[in-house]
Coordinates of C-alpha atoms in Angstrom, one line a residue:
M1177 CA -21.5 6.3 -0.8
I1178 CA -20.9 2.7 -0.6
K1179 CA -23.8 0.2 -0.5
F1180 CA -22.9 -3.0 1.2
R1181 CA -24.4 -6.4 1.5
T1182 CA -27.3 -6.8 3.8
I1183 CA -25.7 -9.8 5.6
T1184 CA -22.5 -11.6 4.7
A1185 CA -23.0 -14.9 6.4
L1186 CA -25.3 -16.7 8.9
A1187 CA -22.3 -17.9 10.9
E1188 CA -21.0 -14.4 11.1
I1189 CA -24.2 -13.4 12.8
G1190 CA -23.8 -16.3 15.2
V1191 CA -20.3 -15.2 16.2
F1192 CA -21.7 -11.7 16.9
I1193 CA -24.5 -13.0 19.0
F1194 CA -22.3 -15.3 21.0
L1195 CA -19.7 -12.6 21.7
A1196 CA -22.1 -9.8 22.4
G1197 CA -22.4 -11.0 25.9
F1198 CA -18.8 -10.1 26.6
G1199 CA -19.3 -6.5 25.7
K1200 CA -22.1 -5.7 27.8
G1201 CA -3.0 25.7 26.8
L1202 CA -3.7 25.4 23.0
A1203 CA -3.9 28.3 20.6
E1204 CA -7.2 30.0 20.4
K1205 CA -7.8 28.7 16.9
D1206 CA -8.0 25.1 18.3
E1207 CA -11.4 26.1 19.9
I1208 CA -10.5 24.3 23.1
P1209 CA -9.8 26.2 26.4
P1210 CA -6.9 25.2 28.7
P1211 CA -7.7 22.1 30.9
P1212 CA -8.6 22.5 34.6
A1213 CA -5.6 22.4 36.9
D1214 CA -6.8 19.3 38.7
S1215 CA -8.1 17.3 35.7
D1216 CA -6.9 15.9 32.4
S1217 CA -10.3 16.5 30.9
I1218 CA -11.2 19.3 28.6
V1219 CA -14.5 20.8 27.3
A1220 CA -14.7 21.2 23.5
Q1221 CA -16.2 24.6 22.6
A1222 CA -17.5 23.8 19.2
Q1223 CA -19.8 26.3 17.5
P1224 CA -22.6 25.5 17.9
L1225 CA -22.2 23.3 21.0
P1226 CA -22.8 19.7 20.1
T1227 CA -25.3 19.1 22.9
K1228 CA -26.7 21.0 25.9
I1229 CA -24.0 19.3 27.9
P1230 CA -20.7 19.8 26.0
Y1231 CA -18.6 16.8 25.2
V1232 CA -15.6 16.4 27.5
F1233 CA -12.3 15.2 26.1
K1234 CA -10.3 12.9 28.3
I1235 CA -6.8 11.7 27.8
P1236 CA -7.1 7.9 27.2
Q1237 CA -6.1 5.6 30.0
K1238 CA -2.7 4.1 29.6
L1239 CA -2.9 0.3 29.7
P1240 CA -0.3 -2.5 29.3
D1241 CA -1.3 -3.2 25.7
G1242 CA 1.6 -1.5 23.9
W1243 CA -0.2 1.8 23.1
P1244 CA 1.3 5.1 24.2
V1245 CA -1.5 7.7 24.9
G1246 CA -1.5 11.2 23.7
D1247 CA -3.2 14.5 24.4
L1248 CA -5.5 15.6 21.6
R1249 CA -5.1 19.2 22.8
K1250 CA -1.4 19.1 21.7
E1251 CA -2.2 18.0 18.2
K1252 CA -2.7 20.2 15.2
V1253 CA -6.4 19.6 15.0
D1254 CA -9.7 21.4 14.8
A1255 CA -11.2 19.6 17.8
G1256 CA -14.7 21.1 17.6
P1257 CA -15.9 19.0 14.7
I1258 CA -14.6 15.8 16.4
A1259 CA -16.4 16.8 19.6
Q1260 CA -19.6 17.3 17.5
G1261 CA -19.1 13.9 16.0
V1262 CA -18.8 12.2 19.4
A1263 CA -21.8 14.1 20.6
D1264 CA -23.8 13.0 17.6
I1265 CA -23.0 9.4 18.3
R1266 CA -24.1 9.8 21.9
A1267 CA -27.3 11.4 20.7
G1268 CA -28.0 8.4 18.4
K1269 CA -27.4 10.1 15.1
I1270 CA -25.1 7.2 14.2
P1271 CA -27.1 4.4 15.9
D1272 CA -25.8 1.4 17.7
M1273 CA -22.1 2.5 17.8
H1274 CA -19.9 0.7 20.2
S1275 CA -16.6 2.5 20.0
L1276 CA -14.6 5.3 18.3
L1277 CA -10.9 5.4 18.6
I1278 CA -8.4 7.8 17.0
F1279 CA -4.6 7.2 16.8
R1280 CA -2.0 9.5 15.3
H1281 CA 1.8 9.4 15.2
G1282 CA 1.5 6.1 17.0
K1283 CA -0.4 7.4 20.0
L1284 CA -4.0 6.9 21.1
L1285 CA -5.6 10.3 21.2
L1286 CA -9.3 9.6 21.6
E1287 CA -11.1 6.6 23.0
E1288 CA -14.9 6.6 23.4
Y1289 CA -17.3 3.7 24.0
F1290 CA -21.0 3.7 23.7
N1291 CA -24.1 1.6 24.4
G1292 CA -22.5 -0.5 27.2
S1293 CA -19.3 -1.3 25.4
K1294 CA -16.0 -0.9 27.3
A1295 CA -12.2 -1.0 26.6
D1296 CA -12.0 -4.6 27.6
S1297 CA -15.0 -5.7 25.6
P1298 CA -14.2 -8.1 22.7
Q1299 CA -15.5 -6.4 19.5
V1300 CA -16.4 -8.7 16.6
L1301 CA -14.3 -7.9 13.5
N1302 CA -16.7 -9.7 11.2
S1303 CA -15.3 -9.2 7.7
C1304 CA -12.4 -7.0 9.0
T1305 CA -11.0 -10.5 9.7
K1306 CA -10.3 -10.6 6.0
S1307 CA -7.7 -7.9 6.3
V1308 CA -6.1 -9.8 9.2
F1309 CA -5.9 -12.8 6.9
A1310 CA -4.3 -10.6 4.2
T1311 CA -1.5 -9.9 6.6
L1312 CA -1.1 -13.6 7.4
Y1313 CA -1.0 -14.4 3.7
G1314 CA 1.7 -11.7 3.3
I1315 CA 3.8 -13.4 6.0
A1316 CA 3.4 -16.8 4.3
Q1317 CA 4.5 -15.3 1.0
D1318 CA 7.5 -13.7 2.7
Q1319 CA 8.4 -17.1 4.0
G1320 CA 8.2 -18.6 0.5
L1321 CA 5.2 -20.8 1.2
L1322 CA 3.0 -19.3 -1.6
S1323 CA 3.0 -16.7 -4.3
L1324 CA 0.3 -14.6 -5.9
D1325 CA 0.7 -16.0 -9.4
E1326 CA 0.4 -19.7 -8.5
K1327 CA -2.6 -21.4 -10.0
I1328 CA -5.1 -23.1 -7.7
S1329 CA -5.1 -26.1 -10.1
D1330 CA -1.4 -26.6 -9.5
L1331 CA -1.7 -26.2 -5.8
Y1332 CA -4.6 -28.6 -5.6
P1333 CA -3.9 -31.4 -8.1
E1334 CA -7.0 -33.2 -6.9
S1335 CA -9.3 -30.3 -7.7
A1336 CA -9.8 -31.4 -11.3
A1337 CA -11.6 -34.5 -10.2
K1338 CA -13.7 -32.4 -7.8
G1339 CA -15.1 -29.9 -10.3
W1340 CA -12.2 -27.5 -10.9
G1341 CA -12.4 -27.6 -14.7
K1342 CA -10.3 -26.1 -17.5
E1343 CA -12.4 -23.0 -17.5
K1344 CA -10.9 -22.2 -14.0
E1345 CA -7.3 -22.7 -15.2
G1346 CA -6.5 -19.0 -14.9
I1347 CA -7.6 -18.6 -11.2
T1348 CA -4.6 -17.8 -9.1
V1349 CA -3.9 -17.1 -5.4
G1350 CA -3.9 -13.4 -6.3
S1351 CA -7.2 -13.4 -8.1
I1352 CA -8.8 -15.0 -5.0
L1353 CA -7.3 -12.4 -2.7
S1354 CA -8.5 -9.6 -4.9
M1355 CA -12.0 -11.2 -5.3
T1356 CA -11.6 -11.2 -9.0
S1357 CA -11.5 -15.0 -9.5
G1358 CA -14.7 -15.0 -11.6
L1359 CA -16.2 -17.7 -9.5
D1360 CA -20.0 -17.6 -9.2
C1361 CA -19.9 -17.3 -5.4
S1362 CA -21.3 -14.1 -3.9
D1363 CA -21.5 -13.5 -0.2
A1364 CA -23.6 -10.3 -0.7
G1365 CA -27.4 -10.1 -0.3
D1366 CA -29.7 -12.5 1.4
W1367 CA -27.6 -14.6 3.8
R1368 CA -30.0 -17.6 3.3
T1369 CA -28.9 -17.9 -0.3
S1370 CA -25.4 -16.5 0.0
C1371 CA -22.3 -18.6 -0.9
S1372 CA -21.2 -18.2 2.7
A1373 CA -24.3 -19.8 4.2
L1374 CA -24.2 -22.6 1.6
M1375 CA -20.6 -23.4 2.3
N1376 CA -21.2 -23.6 6.1
Q1377 CA -23.9 -26.2 5.4
S1378 CA -21.5 -28.3 3.3
K1379 CA -19.6 -31.2 4.8
D1380 CA -16.6 -30.5 2.5
W1381 CA -15.6 -26.8 2.4
L1382 CA -12.8 -27.3 -0.1
G1383 CA -15.0 -29.4 -2.3
F1384 CA -17.7 -26.8 -2.1
C1385 CA -15.2 -24.2 -3.5
F1386 CA -14.0 -26.6 -6.2
T1387 CA -17.5 -27.0 -7.6
R1388 CA -18.4 -23.4 -8.0
S1389 CA -19.1 -22.5 -11.6
M1390 CA -17.6 -19.5 -13.4
A1391 CA -19.6 -16.3 -13.7
H1392 CA -17.0 -14.0 -15.3
P1393 CA -13.5 -14.3 -16.9
V1394 CA -10.7 -14.1 -14.3
G1395 CA -9.7 -10.6 -13.4
T1396 CA -12.6 -8.8 -15.1
F1397 CA -15.2 -8.5 -12.4
W1398 CA -15.1 -7.9 -8.6
M1399 CA -17.5 -10.1 -6.6
Y1400 CA -17.7 -10.2 -2.8
N1401 CA -16.5 -13.7 -2.1
G1402 CA -14.9 -14.7 1.2
C1403 CA -15.6 -18.4 0.9
S1404 CA -12.8 -19.2 -1.4
L1405 CA -10.2 -17.7 1.0
S1406 CA -10.4 -21.0 2.8
L1407 CA -8.5 -22.5 -0.2
I1408 CA -5.6 -20.2 0.7
S1409 CA -5.7 -20.6 4.5
N1410 CA -5.7 -24.4 4.0
L1411 CA -2.6 -24.1 1.8
I1412 CA -0.8 -22.2 4.5
V1413 CA -1.6 -25.1 6.9
Q1414 CA -0.3 -27.6 4.4
K1415 CA 2.9 -25.8 3.6
S1416 CA 3.8 -24.6 7.1
G1417 CA 3.0 -27.9 8.9
M1418 CA 1.2 -25.9 11.6
S1419 CA -2.5 -25.5 12.4
F1420 CA -3.8 -22.2 11.2
S1421 CA -4.4 -21.0 14.7
D1422 CA -0.8 -21.8 15.7
Y1423 CA 0.5 -20.1 12.6
A1424 CA -1.5 -16.9 13.3
Q1425 CA -0.5 -16.9 16.9
K1426 CA 3.2 -17.4 16.3
Y1427 CA 3.7 -14.9 13.4
L1428 CA 1.0 -12.2 14.0
L1429 CA -1.2 -12.2 17.0
G1430 CA 1.6 -13.1 19.5
P1431 CA 4.0 -10.5 18.2
L1432 CA 1.3 -7.8 18.3
G1433 CA 0.2 -8.9 21.8
I1434 CA -3.4 -9.6 20.7
D1435 CA -5.7 -12.0 22.5
G1436 CA -8.6 -13.3 20.3
D1437 CA -7.8 -16.5 18.5
T1438 CA -11.3 -17.4 17.5
W1439 CA -10.9 -18.7 14.0
V1440 CA -13.9 -20.6 12.6
T1441 CA -13.0 -24.2 12.0
G1442 CA -15.1 -26.5 9.8
P1443 CA -15.1 -30.1 8.5
G1444 CA -11.7 -31.6 8.1
G1445 CA -10.1 -28.8 10.1
V1446 CA -10.4 -26.3 7.3
N1447 CA -10.6 -22.7 8.6
R1448 CA -12.8 -19.8 7.5
V1449 CA -10.7 -16.6 7.5
D1450 CA -13.3 -14.2 6.2
Y1451 CA -14.9 -13.6 9.6
G1452 CA -14.8 -15.0 13.1
L1453 CA -12.3 -12.9 15.1
A1454 CA -13.1 -10.8 18.1
W1455 CA -10.6 -8.3 19.5
K1456 CA -10.6 -5.4 21.9
A1457 CA -11.0 -2.2 19.9
R1458 CA -7.5 -1.0 20.8
D1459 CA -6.0 -4.2 19.3
W1460 CA -7.8 -3.5 16.0
A1461 CA -5.6 -0.4 15.6
K1462 CA -2.4 -2.5 15.9
L1463 CA -3.2 -3.9 12.5
G1464 CA -3.5 -0.4 11.1
Q1465 CA -0.3 0.7 12.8
L1466 CA 1.6 -2.3 11.4
Y1467 CA 0.7 -1.1 8.0
L1468 CA 1.6 2.5 8.8
N1469 CA 4.9 1.2 10.0
K1470 CA 5.4 -0.5 6.7
G1471 CA 5.3 -4.0 8.3
T1472 CA 7.0 -3.4 11.7
W1473 CA 5.6 -3.3 15.2
K1474 CA 7.7 -2.0 18.1
G1475 CA 10.8 -2.2 15.9
K1476 CA 10.3 -5.8 14.9
R1477 CA 9.6 -6.8 11.3
I1478 CA 6.3 -8.8 11.1
V1479 CA 5.6 -8.6 7.3
S1480 CA 7.5 -7.2 4.4
E1481 CA 7.2 -3.6 3.3
A1482 CA 6.6 -4.9 -0.2
W1483 CA 3.5 -6.7 0.9
I1484 CA 2.2 -3.7 2.7
K1485 CA 2.5 -1.7 -0.5
D1486 CA 1.1 -4.5 -2.7
S1487 CA -1.9 -5.4 -0.6
T1488 CA -3.1 -1.8 -0.4
S1489 CA -2.7 -1.1 -4.2
L1490 CA -5.4 -1.5 -6.8
H1491 CA -6.0 -5.1 -8.0
C1492 CA -9.6 -5.0 -9.4
P1493 CA -11.3 -3.0 -12.1
P1494 CA -11.5 0.6 -10.6
G1495 CA -14.6 1.5 -8.7
T1496 CA -16.2 -1.9 -8.8
A1497 CA -16.0 -2.8 -5.1
W1498 CA -19.3 -1.2 -4.2
G1499 CA -18.0 2.0 -5.8
H1500 CA -14.6 1.7 -4.1
D1501 CA -11.3 0.3 -5.3
Y1502 CA -9.9 -2.9 -3.8
G1503 CA -6.4 -4.3 -3.1
Y1504 CA -5.8 -7.7 -1.5
L1505 CA -8.6 -7.8 1.1
W1506 CA -8.4 -4.0 1.8
Y1507 CA -10.8 -1.4 0.5
L1508 CA -9.2 1.7 -1.1
K1509 CA -10.8 5.2 -1.3
N1510 CA -9.6 8.6 -2.4
M1511 CA -10.3 11.2 0.3
K1512 CA -9.0 14.7 1.2
Y1513 CA -6.3 15.7 3.7
K1514 CA -5.1 19.2 3.9
N1515 CA -7.3 19.9 0.9
E1516 CA -5.3 17.5 -1.2
P1517 CA -6.5 14.1 -2.5
V1518 CA -4.9 11.1 -0.6
R1519 CA -5.5 7.4 -0.7
V1520 CA -7.0 5.8 2.4
F1521 CA -7.2 2.1 2.8
Y1522 CA -9.5 0.4 5.3
A1523 CA -11.0 -2.8 6.6
N1524 CA -14.8 -3.1 6.8
G1525 CA -17.1 -5.6 8.5
Y1526 CA -20.8 -6.3 8.9
Q1527 CA -22.8 -4.2 11.3
G1528 CA -20.4 -1.3 11.1
Q1529 CA -16.9 -2.5 11.9
A1530 CA -14.1 -0.4 10.3
I1531 CA -10.3 0.3 10.5
F1532 CA -9.5 3.4 8.5
V1533 CA -5.8 4.1 7.7
S1534 CA -4.3 7.2 6.2
P1535 CA -0.6 7.1 5.7
E1536 CA -0.4 10.8 4.6
A1537 CA -2.0 11.9 7.9
D1538 CA -0.3 9.1 9.9
L1539 CA -3.8 8.4 11.2
I1540 CA -5.8 5.4 12.2
C1541 CA -9.5 5.4 13.2
V1542 CA -11.3 2.4 14.6
M1543 CA -15.1 2.2 14.7
T1544 CA -17.2 -0.7 16.0
A1545 CA -20.9 -1.0 16.0
A1546 CA -23.9 -3.4 16.0
N1547 CA -26.1 -1.7 13.4
M1548 CA -27.8 -4.0 10.9
N1549 CA -28.9 -1.2 8.6
D1550 CA -26.7 -0.8 5.5
S1551 CA -26.6 3.0 6.1
I1552 CA -24.1 2.4 8.9
Y1553 CA -21.3 2.0 6.3
S1554 CA -21.8 5.4 4.6
M1555 CA -22.4 7.1 8.0
E1556 CA -19.1 5.8 9.4
E1557 CA -17.2 6.5 6.2
G1558 CA -18.7 10.1 6.2
L1559 CA -17.7 10.6 9.8
F1560 CA -14.1 9.7 9.0
R1561 CA -13.8 11.4 5.7
E1562 CA -15.7 14.7 6.4
T1563 CA -15.0 15.2 10.1
I1564 CA -12.0 13.3 11.4
L1565 CA -9.5 13.2 8.6
T1566 CA -10.1 16.8 7.6
A1567 CA -9.8 18.0 11.2
F1568 CA -6.1 17.2 11.4
H1569 CA -3.4 19.5 10.0

């Protein structure tokens, strides 16, 4: 199981605290009886029953957010284990969960909220914001603004005078996006001494990045480092001639119909893109669906298919991202679907935020939470891997 950082950034916690106030018939083998004639709900007959009061499936509400809804009863699925999983969440076996949503074949099949959270509650993405930025970078690369093999020293000629010495000559855009730059700048562990907290205290965020020393040769070591992504977001601003917020709105958030432009802006207008966003849980899945659709949403091309493939491919030494593989700001994990190994990619954020995507199963699962215990990551991953993914046929 993955063992994550205790806290990624003090400011990330601040965003969470601020936003928390907003959130206050089938075949017999499917183990589900036909629905009542006057209701779209259905009682799952898992063996054993998940609780004394069985979990009741309900077809998700259709809202004007672009999501068709579907009926889980009409899917090829063993619904009993999923019902048990929801019941376990309600019973507190996965503490402090806020939501669980399952999408398949482009339809929302299951939508459950917990602990006061609702469909219209903004849910903080925390470090899932990184995967949003990965998509924005891909769009910028498609537009010819940047490329993965460009060196930071060439893109920032002034960096040499600010601490970017010859030992950093090999650091490229790609090595920053894969967290293999070698910079001694970890956002894991104690937030008080993390690189993220130190950068937030700085009056010059770019200069802070330029002065980081080298801990490892470029490309040889994966270190959790979201700070240096600001170097890339700032380049998008410079080369596009737009504010980062306007760029994101025009090319990604607007086309996807997502409200939630809460990018963190620091000294000199430099943006942090490793945390800060807050979206409704349904909107999280739009990012996953964009990747399942190989870069399109509602028939419109948003980002290239080449970037979708590249960003979800391995770009670090295998197994070094807390036991996982890592692409460009996406985690990669081998799991089983139909008893065969498949590659799942997912976004992950502090306190239990996750977007799991399985192309082979055509499946997306969104989980949000407010759990400060590191065990939340392994519990959520286990729920997806052992219960949800394996339930579908």
